[in-house]
Amino acid sequence: KAPLVVLKPLAETQNAAQILGFFSGSKALWMYRHFQDVAVSKLRKSGMHNGIRDMQFMLEQRDSWRAEKVPEHIREMIARFYSPEMNPYDAAALYWYVRNNFLYEQGLDQSPDVMMCKYEDFVMDPQSSMREIYRFVGRPFPENDATERVHRASVGKGSDTPLSPAVVAVCEEMLARLDATYARQAAVAAPSA
């Protein structure tokens, strides 16, 4: 009966297309953030071994949600980098890569029901971003300030993250792809906004 139901199924990214197909009229907001900042944040919140454990689950425990629907070519790429003693920041950044790759594996980058949202742009101008999100979901923008607790403090905190050059190259390629998708959507939405 609620006019709007919001879910945050981070552990279900691999099933995003299925979820969108199941709930009639549903929309998805695909928020992404720079991989270096994500790596720092993930390890700070979940522990330094978290990213390595995620890689291990992906490669060795196929029944884990972390391994669910991970394509074989991505699994092979992860295996080239993985070792139990690997740089934990590399592992966290690669996990970011895998989760964001699901946008493309499921063709969601082409779906009119999926809106890209770049974290850095959101926190720099939360009012405009929220207005665009509300427009996308077809809801009126609330009169109260829904962005009063949004801050910029975390942007760039991972800029000196000790990542290996090979992992940086892989992640920069994905970030460029995400940025291009985001820019394409913004260009299409601009005339209608």
Coordinates of N, CA and C in Angstrom, one line a residue, residues 43-136:
L43 N 37.3 -2.2 3.3 CA 38.2 -2.8 4.3 C 38.1 -2.2 5.7
R44 N 37.8 -0.9 5.7 CA 37.7 -0.2 7.0 C 36.4 -0.7 7.7
K45 N 35.4 -1.0 7.0 CA 34.1 -1.4 7.6 C 34.1 -2.9 7.9
S46 N 34.7 -3.7 7.0 CA 34.5 -5.1 7.1 C 35.7 -5.9 7.5
G47 N 36.8 -5.2 7.6 CA 38.1 -5.9 8.0 C 39.0 -6.1 6.9
M48 N 40.3 -6.1 7.1 CA 41.3 -6.1 6.1 C 41.3 -7.4 5.3
H49 N 40.8 -8.5 5.8 CA 40.8 -9.7 5.0 C 39.5 -9.9 4.2
N50 N 38.6 -9.0 4.3 CA 37.2 -9.1 3.7 C 37.3 -9.3 2.1
G51 N 38.1 -8.5 1.5 CA 38.2 -8.6 0.0 C 38.8 -9.9 -0.4
I52 N 39.8 -10.3 0.3 CA 40.5 -11.6 0.0 C 39.5 -12.8 0.2
R53 N 38.7 -12.7 1.2 CA 37.7 -13.7 1.5 C 36.6 -13.7 0.4
D54 N 36.3 -12.5 -0.1 CA 35.3 -12.4 -1.2 C 35.9 -13.1 -2.5
M55 N 37.1 -12.9 -2.8 CA 37.8 -13.5 -3.9 C 37.8 -15.1 -3.8
Q56 N 38.1 -15.5 -2.6 CA 38.2 -16.9 -2.3 C 36.8 -17.6 -2.5
F57 N 35.8 -16.9 -2.0 CA 34.4 -17.5 -2.1 C 34.1 -17.5 -3.6
M58 N 34.4 -16.5 -4.4 CA 34.1 -16.5 -5.8 C 34.7 -17.6 -6.6
L59 N 36.0 -18.0 -6.2 CA 36.7 -19.0 -6.9 C 36.5 -20.4 -6.3
E60 N 36.3 -20.5 -5.0 CA 36.3 -21.9 -4.4 C 34.9 -22.3 -3.9
Q61 N 34.0 -21.4 -3.7 CA 32.7 -21.8 -3.2 C 31.6 -21.3 -4.1
R62 N 31.3 -22.1 -5.2 CA 30.4 -21.7 -6.2 C 29.0 -21.6 -5.7
D63 N 28.6 -22.1 -4.6 CA 27.3 -22.0 -4.0 C 27.1 -20.7 -3.2
S64 N 28.2 -19.9 -3.1 CA 28.1 -18.6 -2.3 C 27.4 -17.6 -3.2
W65 N 26.7 -16.6 -2.6 CA 26.1 -15.6 -3.4 C 27.2 -14.7 -4.1
R66 N 28.4 -14.7 -3.5 CA 29.5 -13.9 -4.1 C 29.9 -14.5 -5.5
A67 N 29.7 -15.8 -5.6 CA 30.1 -16.5 -6.9 C 28.9 -16.7 -7.9
E68 N 27.7 -16.4 -7.4 CA 26.5 -16.6 -8.2 C 26.5 -15.8 -9.5
K69 N 26.4 -16.4 -10.6 CA 26.3 -15.8 -11.9 C 27.6 -15.0 -12.4
V70 N 28.7 -15.3 -11.7 CA 29.9 -14.6 -12.1 C 30.4 -15.4 -13.4
P71 N 30.5 -14.7 -14.5 CA 30.9 -15.4 -15.7 C 32.3 -16.0 -15.6
E72 N 32.5 -17.0 -16.4 CA 33.7 -17.8 -16.4 C 34.9 -16.9 -16.7
H73 N 34.7 -16.0 -17.7 CA 35.9 -15.1 -18.1 C 36.3 -14.1 -17.0
I74 N 35.3 -13.8 -16.2 CA 35.6 -12.9 -15.0 C 36.3 -13.7 -13.9
R75 N 35.8 -14.9 -13.7 CA 36.4 -15.8 -12.7 C 37.8 -16.1 -13.1
E76 N 38.1 -16.3 -14.4 CA 39.5 -16.6 -14.8 C 40.4 -15.3 -14.6
M77 N 39.8 -14.1 -14.8 CA 40.6 -12.9 -14.6 C 40.9 -12.8 -13.1
I78 N 39.9 -13.0 -12.2 CA 40.1 -13.0 -10.8 C 41.2 -14.0 -10.4
A79 N 41.1 -15.2 -10.9 CA 42.1 -16.3 -10.6 C 43.5 -15.8 -10.9
R80 N 43.7 -15.0 -11.9 CA 45.1 -14.6 -12.3 C 45.7 -13.7 -11.2
F81 N 44.8 -13.0 -10.5 CA 45.3 -12.1 -9.4 C 45.3 -12.7 -8.0
Y82 N 44.4 -13.7 -7.8 CA 44.1 -14.2 -6.5 C 45.3 -15.0 -5.9
S83 N 45.5 -14.7 -4.6 CA 46.3 -15.6 -3.7 C 45.8 -15.2 -2.3
P84 N 45.9 -16.2 -1.4 CA 45.5 -15.9 0.0 C 46.3 -14.7 0.6
E85 N 47.5 -14.5 0.1 CA 48.4 -13.4 0.6 C 48.4 -12.2 -0.2
M86 N 47.4 -12.0 -1.1 CA 47.4 -10.9 -2.0 C 47.1 -9.6 -1.3
N87 N 47.5 -8.5 -1.9 CA 47.2 -7.2 -1.3 C 45.7 -7.0 -1.1
P88 N 45.3 -6.8 0.2 CA 43.9 -6.7 0.5 C 43.1 -5.6 -0.3
Y89 N 43.8 -4.5 -0.6 CA 43.2 -3.4 -1.4 C 43.0 -3.9 -2.8
D90 N 43.9 -4.6 -3.4 CA 43.7 -5.2 -4.7 C 42.4 -6.1 -4.7
A91 N 42.3 -6.9 -3.7 CA 41.1 -7.8 -3.6 C 39.8 -7.0 -3.5
A92 N 39.8 -6.0 -2.7 CA 38.6 -5.2 -2.6 C 38.3 -4.4 -3.9
A93 N 39.3 -3.9 -4.6 CA 39.0 -3.3 -5.9 C 38.5 -4.2 -6.9
L94 N 39.1 -5.4 -6.9 CA 38.6 -6.5 -7.9 C 37.2 -6.9 -7.6
Y95 N 36.8 -6.9 -6.3 CA 35.4 -7.2 -5.9 C 34.5 -6.1 -6.5
W96 N 34.9 -4.9 -6.4 CA 34.2 -3.7 -7.0 C 34.0 -4.0 -8.5
Y97 N 35.0 -4.4 -9.1 CA 35.0 -4.7 -10.6 C 33.9 -5.7 -10.9
V98 N 33.9 -6.8 -10.1 CA 33.0 -8.0 -10.4 C 31.6 -7.5 -10.2
R99 N 31.3 -6.8 -9.1 CA 29.9 -6.4 -8.8 C 29.4 -5.4 -9.9
N100 N 30.3 -4.5 -10.3 CA 29.8 -3.5 -11.3 C 29.7 -4.1 -12.7
N101 N 30.5 -5.2 -13.0 CA 30.4 -5.9 -14.2 C 29.0 -6.4 -14.5
F102 N 28.2 -6.7 -13.4 CA 26.9 -7.3 -13.6 C 26.0 -6.3 -14.3
L103 N 26.2 -5.0 -14.3 CA 25.5 -4.0 -15.0 C 25.5 -4.4 -16.5
Y104 N 26.6 -4.8 -17.0 CA 26.8 -5.1 -18.4 C 26.5 -6.5 -18.7
E105 N 26.8 -7.5 -17.8 CA 26.5 -8.9 -18.1 C 25.0 -9.1 -18.2
Q106 N 24.2 -8.2 -17.6 CA 22.7 -8.4 -17.6 C 22.1 -7.4 -18.6
G107 N 22.9 -6.6 -19.3 CA 22.3 -5.7 -20.3 C 21.6 -4.5 -19.6
L108 N 21.8 -4.3 -18.4 CA 21.1 -3.2 -17.7 C 21.6 -1.9 -18.1
D109 N 22.7 -1.8 -18.7 CA 23.2 -0.5 -19.2 C 22.3 0.1 -20.3
Q110 N 21.6 -0.8 -20.9 CA 20.7 -0.5 -22.0 C 19.2 -0.4 -21.6
S111 N 18.9 -0.6 -20.3 CA 17.5 -0.7 -19.9 C 17.1 0.7 -19.5
P112 N 15.8 1.1 -20.0 CA 15.3 2.4 -19.5 C 14.8 2.4 -18.1
D113 N 14.8 1.2 -17.4 CA 14.4 1.1 -16.0 C 15.6 1.2 -15.1
V114 N 16.8 1.4 -15.6 CA 18.0 1.5 -14.8 C 18.6 2.9 -15.0
M115 N 18.8 3.6 -13.9 CA 19.4 4.9 -13.9 C 20.8 4.8 -13.2
M116 N 21.8 5.3 -13.9 CA 23.2 5.4 -13.3 C 23.2 6.6 -12.4
C117 N 24.0 6.4 -11.3 CA 24.2 7.6 -10.4 C 25.7 7.5 -10.0
K118 N 26.4 8.5 -10.3 CA 27.8 8.5 -9.9 C 27.9 9.1 -8.5
Y119 N 28.5 8.4 -7.6 CA 28.5 8.8 -6.2 C 29.1 10.2 -6.0
E120 N 30.2 10.4 -6.7 CA 30.9 11.7 -6.5 C 30.1 12.9 -7.0
D121 N 29.3 12.7 -8.1 CA 28.4 13.8 -8.5 C 27.3 13.9 -7.6
F122 N 26.8 12.8 -7.0 CA 25.7 12.9 -6.1 C 26.0 13.7 -4.9
V123 N 27.2 13.4 -4.3 CA 27.5 14.1 -3.0 C 28.0 15.6 -3.3
M124 N 28.4 15.9 -4.5 CA 28.8 17.3 -4.8 C 27.6 18.1 -5.0
D125 N 26.5 17.5 -5.5 CA 25.3 18.3 -5.8 C 24.1 17.4 -5.5
P126 N 23.8 17.1 -4.2 CA 22.8 16.2 -3.8 C 21.4 16.6 -4.2
Q127 N 21.1 17.9 -4.1 CA 19.8 18.4 -4.5 C 19.4 18.1 -5.9
S128 N 20.3 18.4 -6.9 CA 20.0 18.1 -8.3 C 19.9 16.6 -8.5
S129 N 20.8 15.9 -7.9 CA 20.8 14.4 -8.1 C 19.5 13.8 -7.6
M130 N 19.1 14.2 -6.4 CA 17.8 13.7 -5.9 C 16.6 14.1 -6.7
R131 N 16.6 15.3 -7.2 CA 15.5 15.7 -8.1 C 15.4 14.8 -9.3
E132 N 16.6 14.5 -9.9 CA 16.7 13.6 -11.1 C 16.2 12.2 -10.7
I133 N 16.6 11.7 -9.5 CA 16.2 10.4 -9.1 C 14.7 10.3 -8.9
Y134 N 14.1 11.3 -8.3 CA 12.7 11.4 -8.1 C 11.9 11.5 -9.4
R135 N 12.5 12.2 -10.3 CA 11.9 12.3 -11.7 C 11.9 10.9 -12.3
F136 N 13.0 10.3 -12.2 CA 13.2 9.0 -12.8 C 12.2 7.9 -12.3

